[in-house]
Amino acid sequence: MDVQFHPFLSVFQPEEPIHQSMTEQQKSPLVLVADDENHTTLMLKRIFERHGYRVETAQDGVSALSSAQRMVPDLILLDIQMPGMNGFEVLRALRDSPITKNIPTILVTAKAREASDVAHGLNLGADDYIYKPFDPRELVARAESKMKARHLEETLHRRTQELQALLRVGEELNNALAVDDLLNLVLFLSLDLLPCCLAAIYQINEIGELARFRAETKGDYRAFDFNHMDAFERFLIRRRPTLWPADPPLIEGFPYGMAVPLQHGERLLGVLMVAGDLVTYDENHMSLFKGIGRQAALALRNAELYEIQANYALHLEDMVAARTKELQSAQQMLV
């Protein structure tokens, strides 16, 4: 078994890290109500809580902006007439911040009814405009439509990122013909594309034995070591994609992790694992990780075939050289 640890090398960086925890997804959506009128704030809070939403409130523009950046809600209901900063100023600041620029925001107003006011708010990036007094059913329907639209937009963007990442993975891996180079490259790509601290890959030979093992860490885990054989044997018991903590962990010391088999037809070529301690992996992470695993399995099989062919060619050259030497020796004896 060949066990080595190699220094981390960044091959490329995706446009945006794909980070979203399963715990966050399971929570009910959070709505931030920014209004300086207490009765309006209380009414909006009750309306959305009755529909299963979590609601936080802010009484002025400054605290609304601070709360939005701190909590990153799923929707903001923003009054225009507020002390400190008015709704237009808050909206401009929200759209200028990378943290809050994509949060659906609905302007709620009783006074700014002129067409120029509406145009100004929409040009600043408001997703909708509602006048007081309003029908609660209409407000909730509009809010839900904006959140669904933003969710679909984010899903499409994430899928596009995943496809781009997998195309780049395929291009990188297809250039690696040596098995050792390929294993290292798979680790580098996994560490670049996923929020993980550790990546490990195992290669299994044709008789089912562990042939090679590589592991790499980044950040504060450079000196981290783990029982790789124990993790390998735990995976062989399951032989299926593993996502923990939903599944029992494979690597002790890391609360979150994923593992996928590197499969070619019916043969198990190896295992790829990643682990971390900051982000809870969800199905989006697993989807991308499985894609990396499929690309890695195909590249690994190609590298194995190339290695077999290279060994055969070398052996053939040795046979030719030996036969040539025999013929030369026989010719000398005849002479």
Short mmCIF file of C-alpha atoms in Angstrom, two decimals:
data_model
loop_
_atom_site.label_atom_id
_atom_site.label_comp_id
_atom_site.label_asym_id
_atom_site.label_seq_id
_atom_site.Cartn_x
_atom_site.Cartn_y
_atom_site.Cartn_z
CA MET A 1 0.00 0.00 0.00
CA ASP A 2 1.37 3.38 -1.00
CA VAL A 3 0.45 6.02 1.60
CA GLN A 4 1.50 9.63 1.03
CA PHE A 5 0.42 13.10 2.05
CA HIS A 6 0.93 15.91 -0.43
CA PRO A 7 0.88 19.71 -0.01
CA PHE A 8 -2.36 21.40 -0.94
CA LEU A 9 -2.46 22.91 -4.41
CA SER A 10 -5.41 24.99 -5.59
CA VAL A 11 -6.28 23.91 -9.12
CA PHE A 12 -9.15 26.35 -9.58
CA GLN A 13 -11.81 28.15 -7.60
CA PRO A 14 -15.53 28.00 -8.48
CA GLU A 15 -17.36 31.27 -8.99
CA GLU A 16 -19.12 30.94 -5.66
CA PRO A 17 -18.80 28.32 -2.93
CA ILE A 18 -21.79 26.08 -2.67
CA HIS A 19 -22.65 26.38 0.99
CA GLN A 20 -26.06 25.70 2.51
CA SER A 21 -26.66 23.53 5.51
CA MET A 22 -29.39 20.95 5.84
CA THR A 23 -30.39 22.45 9.18
CA GLU A 24 -30.98 25.82 7.53
CA GLN A 25 -33.11 24.24 4.83
CA GLN A 26 -35.32 22.48 7.35
CA LYS A 27 -36.19 25.71 9.19
CA SER A 28 -39.33 27.61 8.29
CA PRO A 29 -38.67 30.75 6.20
CA LEU A 30 -37.67 33.90 8.08
CA VAL A 31 -39.40 37.22 7.36
CA LEU A 32 -37.98 40.55 8.50
CA VAL A 33 -40.59 43.29 9.03
CA ALA A 34 -39.12 46.80 9.05
CA ASP A 35 -41.75 49.37 10.07
CA ASP A 36 -41.82 52.12 12.69
CA GLU A 37 -45.56 51.75 13.37
CA ASN A 38 -46.08 49.23 16.16
CA HIS A 39 -49.59 48.19 15.18
CA THR A 40 -48.52 47.55 11.57
CA THR A 41 -45.52 45.57 12.73
CA LEU A 42 -47.65 43.49 15.08
CA MET A 43 -50.26 42.85 12.39
CA LEU A 44 -47.68 41.73 9.82
CA LYS A 45 -46.01 39.53 12.41
CA ARG A 46 -49.27 37.75 13.21
CA ILE A 47 -50.23 37.35 9.55
CA PHE A 48 -47.01 35.57 8.63
CA GLU A 49 -46.75 33.56 11.83
CA ARG A 50 -50.22 32.13 11.13
CA HIS A 51 -48.83 30.84 7.82
CA GLY A 52 -45.88 29.12 9.51
CA TYR A 53 -43.19 31.74 9.02
CA ARG A 54 -40.68 32.97 11.57
CA VAL A 55 -40.83 36.76 11.93
CA GLU A 56 -38.30 39.32 13.22
CA THR A 57 -38.98 43.04 13.43
CA ALA A 58 -37.08 46.33 13.21
CA GLN A 59 -38.33 49.82 14.13
CA ASP A 60 -36.01 51.99 12.04
CA GLY A 61 -33.88 51.86 8.90
CA VAL A 62 -30.51 51.43 10.59
CA SER A 63 -31.61 48.48 12.71
CA ALA A 64 -33.43 46.99 9.69
CA LEU A 65 -30.22 47.02 7.67
CA SER A 66 -28.21 45.59 10.55
CA SER A 67 -30.76 42.83 11.17
CA ALA A 68 -30.87 41.92 7.48
CA GLN A 69 -27.10 41.54 7.29
CA ARG A 70 -26.96 39.57 10.52
CA MET A 71 -29.93 37.20 9.99
CA VAL A 72 -30.11 37.05 6.14
CA PRO A 73 -33.90 36.52 6.08
CA ASP A 74 -35.83 34.87 3.27
CA LEU A 75 -38.01 37.97 2.77
CA ILE A 76 -37.96 41.62 3.84
CA LEU A 77 -41.08 43.77 4.20
CA LEU A 78 -39.78 47.31 4.13
CA ASP A 79 -41.69 50.45 5.04
CA ILE A 80 -40.60 53.58 3.17
CA GLN A 81 -41.22 56.18 5.89
CA MET A 82 -38.85 55.25 8.74
CA PRO A 83 -36.54 57.23 11.04
CA GLY A 84 -32.77 57.12 10.60
CA MET A 85 -32.83 55.76 7.06
CA ASN A 86 -35.92 55.68 4.88
CA GLY A 87 -36.92 52.58 2.96
CA PHE A 88 -35.27 53.70 -0.28
CA GLU A 89 -31.93 54.23 1.49
CA VAL A 90 -32.17 50.85 3.21
CA LEU A 91 -33.03 49.18 -0.09
CA ARG A 92 -30.04 50.75 -1.82
CA ALA A 93 -27.75 49.54 0.97
CA LEU A 94 -29.27 46.06 0.82
CA ARG A 95 -28.61 45.78 -2.91
CA ASP A 96 -25.06 47.07 -2.53
CA SER A 97 -24.16 44.37 -0.01
CA PRO A 98 -23.16 40.91 -1.33
CA ILE A 99 -24.79 39.38 1.76
CA THR A 100 -28.26 40.85 1.21
CA LYS A 101 -28.36 41.75 -2.49
CA ASN A 102 -30.50 38.74 -3.44
CA ILE A 103 -33.04 38.82 -0.58
CA PRO A 104 -36.58 39.35 -1.95
CA THR A 105 -37.76 42.76 -0.69
CA ILE A 106 -41.28 44.18 -0.83
CA LEU A 107 -41.84 47.88 -0.20
CA VAL A 108 -44.90 48.56 1.93
CA THR A 109 -46.12 52.16 2.02
CA ALA A 110 -49.12 54.35 2.79
CA LYS A 111 -47.81 57.60 1.30
CA ALA A 112 -45.36 57.04 -1.56
CA ARG A 113 -48.03 56.34 -4.17
CA GLU A 114 -46.77 58.44 -7.05
CA ALA A 115 -45.62 56.67 -10.20
CA SER A 116 -42.19 58.22 -9.74
CA ASP A 117 -41.95 56.72 -6.24
CA VAL A 118 -42.89 53.27 -7.52
CA ALA A 119 -40.38 53.54 -10.39
CA HIS A 120 -37.69 54.72 -7.99
CA GLY A 121 -38.24 51.77 -5.66
CA LEU A 122 -38.26 49.22 -8.49
CA ASN A 123 -35.16 50.75 -10.03
CA LEU A 124 -33.37 50.39 -6.71
CA GLY A 125 -34.10 46.66 -6.79
CA ALA A 126 -37.44 46.21 -4.98
CA ASP A 127 -39.20 42.98 -5.95
CA ASP A 128 -42.71 44.34 -5.37
CA TYR A 129 -44.69 47.34 -4.12
CA ILE A 130 -47.74 47.12 -1.82
CA TYR A 131 -49.92 49.95 -0.53
CA LYS A 132 -51.43 50.26 2.94
CA PRO A 133 -54.06 49.19 3.78
CA PHE A 134 -53.58 45.79 2.15
CA ASP A 135 -55.39 42.48 1.98
CA PRO A 136 -53.47 39.90 4.09
CA ARG A 137 -54.17 37.16 1.55
CA GLU A 138 -52.76 39.23 -1.29
CA LEU A 139 -49.71 40.17 0.78
CA VAL A 140 -48.90 36.55 1.68
CA ALA A 141 -49.51 35.39 -1.91
CA ARG A 142 -47.16 38.02 -3.29
CA ALA A 143 -44.56 37.27 -0.66
CA GLU A 144 -44.64 33.55 -1.38
CA SER A 145 -44.41 34.11 -5.13
CA LYS A 146 -41.32 36.29 -4.67
CA MET A 147 -39.66 33.74 -2.40
CA LYS A 148 -40.45 30.90 -4.81
CA ALA A 149 -39.10 32.88 -7.75
CA ARG A 150 -35.88 33.63 -5.88
CA HIS A 151 -35.57 30.00 -4.81
CA LEU A 152 -35.94 28.83 -8.41
CA GLU A 153 -33.39 31.40 -9.54
CA GLU A 154 -30.91 30.26 -6.91
CA THR A 155 -31.51 26.59 -7.78
CA LEU A 156 -30.88 27.28 -11.46
CA HIS A 157 -27.74 29.23 -10.63
CA ARG A 158 -26.50 26.42 -8.38
CA ARG A 159 -27.16 23.78 -11.05
CA THR A 160 -25.32 25.90 -13.59
CA GLN A 161 -22.38 26.17 -11.21
CA GLU A 162 -22.39 22.41 -10.66
CA LEU A 163 -22.42 21.67 -14.39
CA GLN A 164 -19.60 24.13 -15.00
CA ALA A 165 -17.61 22.61 -12.14
CA LEU A 166 -18.13 19.06 -13.43
CA LEU A 167 -17.09 20.06 -16.95
CA ARG A 168 -13.90 21.53 -15.55
CA VAL A 169 -13.35 18.42 -13.42
CA GLY A 170 -13.71 16.24 -16.51
CA GLU A 171 -11.25 18.35 -18.46
CA GLU A 172 -8.69 18.28 -15.66
CA LEU A 173 -8.98 14.55 -14.98
CA ASN A 174 -8.83 13.54 -18.63
CA ASN A 175 -5.37 15.12 -18.82
CA ALA A 176 -4.01 12.90 -16.04
CA LEU A 177 -2.82 9.54 -17.40
CA ALA A 178 -0.69 8.32 -14.49
CA VAL A 179 -2.70 6.83 -11.62
CA ASP A 180 -0.66 8.61 -8.94
CA ASP A 181 -1.14 12.00 -10.63
CA LEU A 182 -4.85 11.31 -11.03
CA LEU A 183 -5.40 10.45 -7.36
CA ASN A 184 -3.67 13.64 -6.27
CA LEU A 185 -5.67 15.71 -8.73
CA VAL A 186 -8.99 14.28 -7.50
CA LEU A 187 -8.08 15.37 -3.97
CA PHE A 188 -7.15 18.87 -5.09
CA LEU A 189 -10.40 19.27 -7.01
CA SER A 190 -12.49 17.99 -4.10
CA LEU A 191 -10.87 20.43 -1.69
CA ASP A 192 -11.41 23.30 -4.12
CA LEU A 193 -15.02 22.60 -4.98
CA LEU A 194 -16.45 21.53 -1.63
CA PRO A 195 -16.41 23.13 1.84
CA CYS A 196 -14.20 20.48 3.42
CA CYS A 197 -11.03 20.28 5.50
CA LEU A 198 -10.03 16.74 4.54
CA ALA A 199 -10.17 14.72 1.32
CA ALA A 200 -9.12 11.07 1.00
CA ILE A 201 -9.12 8.64 -1.90
CA TYR A 202 -8.60 4.87 -1.98
CA GLN A 203 -7.77 2.77 -5.05
CA ILE A 204 -8.81 -0.89 -5.08
CA ASN A 205 -7.11 -3.39 -7.39
CA GLU A 206 -8.81 -6.09 -9.47
CA ILE A 207 -8.77 -8.65 -6.65
CA GLY A 208 -10.44 -6.26 -4.21
CA GLU A 209 -7.39 -5.23 -2.20
CA LEU A 210 -6.39 -1.69 -1.28
CA ALA A 211 -3.67 -0.69 -3.74
CA ARG A 212 -3.14 3.02 -3.07
CA PHE A 213 -4.27 5.63 -0.58
CA ARG A 214 -3.95 9.39 -0.64
CA ALA A 215 -5.16 12.04 1.82
CA GLU A 216 -4.91 15.80 1.87
CA THR A 217 -5.98 18.51 4.31
CA LYS A 218 -6.15 22.28 4.22
CA GLY A 219 -6.40 25.08 6.73
CA ASP A 220 -5.61 24.18 10.33
CA TYR A 221 -5.81 20.45 9.63
CA ARG A 222 -2.52 20.06 7.78
CA ALA A 223 -1.07 17.86 10.51
CA PHE A 224 -4.29 15.92 11.06
CA ASP A 225 -4.03 12.14 10.78
CA PHE A 226 -6.85 9.60 10.98
CA ASN A 227 -7.34 5.86 10.92
CA HIS A 228 -7.79 5.53 7.17
CA MET A 229 -8.10 1.73 7.26
CA ASP A 230 -10.90 1.95 9.80
CA ALA A 231 -12.77 4.47 7.61
CA PHE A 232 -12.16 2.28 4.55
CA GLU A 233 -13.48 -0.87 6.23
CA ARG A 234 -16.56 0.97 7.51
CA PHE A 235 -17.37 2.08 3.98
CA LEU A 236 -16.90 -1.43 2.56
CA ILE A 237 -19.61 -2.66 4.93
CA ARG A 238 -22.10 -0.20 3.33
CA ARG A 239 -20.76 0.14 -0.24
CA ARG A 240 -23.10 3.05 -0.92
CA PRO A 241 -22.96 6.87 -0.87
CA THR A 242 -22.70 8.02 2.75
CA LEU A 243 -23.65 11.40 4.19
CA TRP A 244 -23.08 12.03 7.85
CA PRO A 245 -24.28 12.87 10.49
CA ALA A 246 -27.45 11.41 8.93
CA ASP A 247 -25.43 8.19 8.48
CA PRO A 248 -22.91 6.92 11.04
CA PRO A 249 -19.62 8.82 10.48
CA LEU A 250 -16.75 7.16 8.67
CA ILE A 251 -14.00 9.50 9.92
CA GLU A 252 -13.78 10.24 13.63
CA GLY A 253 -13.10 13.84 14.59
CA PHE A 254 -15.21 15.44 11.86
CA PRO A 255 -18.93 16.04 12.51
CA TYR A 256 -19.78 16.31 8.79
CA GLY A 257 -18.66 14.25 5.84
CA MET A 258 -19.47 12.41 2.62
CA ALA A 259 -18.19 9.30 0.87
CA VAL A 260 -18.96 7.84 -2.55
CA PRO A 261 -17.84 4.65 -4.30
CA LEU A 262 -15.75 4.97 -7.45
CA GLN A 263 -17.64 2.44 -9.51
CA HIS A 264 -17.05 1.18 -13.07
CA GLY A 265 -19.81 -1.23 -14.01
CA GLU A 266 -19.90 -3.90 -11.32
CA ARG A 267 -16.33 -3.33 -10.21
CA LEU A 268 -15.46 -1.10 -7.25
CA LEU A 269 -12.38 0.88 -8.29
CA GLY A 270 -12.06 2.88 -5.09
CA VAL A 271 -13.63 5.23 -2.55
CA LEU A 272 -13.61 9.04 -2.29
CA MET A 273 -14.25 10.80 1.03
CA VAL A 274 -14.41 14.38 2.27
CA ALA A 275 -14.99 15.72 5.78
CA GLY A 276 -15.32 19.07 7.54
CA ASP A 277 -16.46 20.75 10.72
CA LEU A 278 -18.12 24.00 9.61
CA VAL A 279 -20.81 23.22 7.02
CA THR A 280 -23.49 20.56 7.29
CA TYR A 281 -23.52 18.77 3.95
CA ASP A 282 -26.87 18.45 2.22
CA GLU A 283 -28.19 16.81 -0.94
CA ASN A 284 -26.82 19.64 -3.08
CA HIS A 285 -23.30 18.95 -1.83
CA MET A 286 -23.85 15.22 -2.30
CA SER A 287 -25.09 15.72 -5.86
CA LEU A 288 -21.92 17.59 -6.81
CA PHE A 289 -19.77 15.09 -4.92
CA LYS A 290 -21.35 12.16 -6.75
CA GLY A 291 -20.63 13.92 -10.03
CA ILE A 292 -16.98 14.29 -9.05
CA GLY A 293 -16.95 10.61 -8.09
CA ARG A 294 -18.34 9.52 -11.46
CA GLN A 295 -15.77 11.59 -13.32
CA ALA A 296 -13.01 10.28 -11.05
CA ALA A 297 -14.06 6.64 -11.58
CA LEU A 298 -14.02 7.01 -15.35
CA ALA A 299 -10.64 8.74 -15.31
CA LEU A 300 -9.26 6.15 -12.88
CA ARG A 301 -10.32 3.27 -15.11
CA ASN A 302 -8.73 4.99 -18.13
CA ALA A 303 -5.54 5.53 -16.13
CA GLU A 304 -5.49 1.87 -15.10
CA LEU A 305 -5.88 0.75 -18.72
CA TYR A 306 -3.15 3.14 -19.78
CA GLU A 307 -0.90 1.74 -17.06
CA ILE A 308 -1.64 -1.83 -18.18
CA GLN A 309 -0.92 -0.92 -21.78
CA ALA A 310 2.31 0.84 -20.83
CA ASN A 311 3.44 -2.16 -18.77
CA TYR A 312 2.58 -4.52 -21.60
CA ALA A 313 4.52 -2.39 -24.09
CA LEU A 314 7.51 -2.33 -21.75
CA HIS A 315 7.32 -6.10 -21.25
CA LEU A 316 7.05 -6.59 -25.00
CA GLU A 317 10.15 -4.47 -25.53
CA ASP A 318 12.01 -6.59 -22.98
CA MET A 319 10.90 -9.78 -24.77
CA VAL A 320 12.04 -8.40 -28.13
CA ALA A 321 15.38 -7.34 -26.64
CA ALA A 322 15.91 -10.78 -25.09
CA ARG A 323 14.98 -12.57 -28.33
CA THR A 324 17.29 -10.31 -30.31
CA LYS A 325 20.13 -11.08 -27.93
CA GLU A 326 19.47 -14.83 -28.35
CA LEU A 327 19.53 -14.53 -32.14
CA GLN A 328 22.76 -12.52 -32.04
CA SER A 329 24.33 -15.15 -29.76
CA ALA A 330 23.22 -17.96 -32.11
CA GLN A 331 24.59 -16.11 -35.11
CA GLN A 332 27.96 -15.68 -33.39
CA MET A 333 28.06 -19.43 -32.64
CA LEU A 334 27.32 -20.21 -36.29
CA VAL A 335 30.09 -17.91 -37.40
#
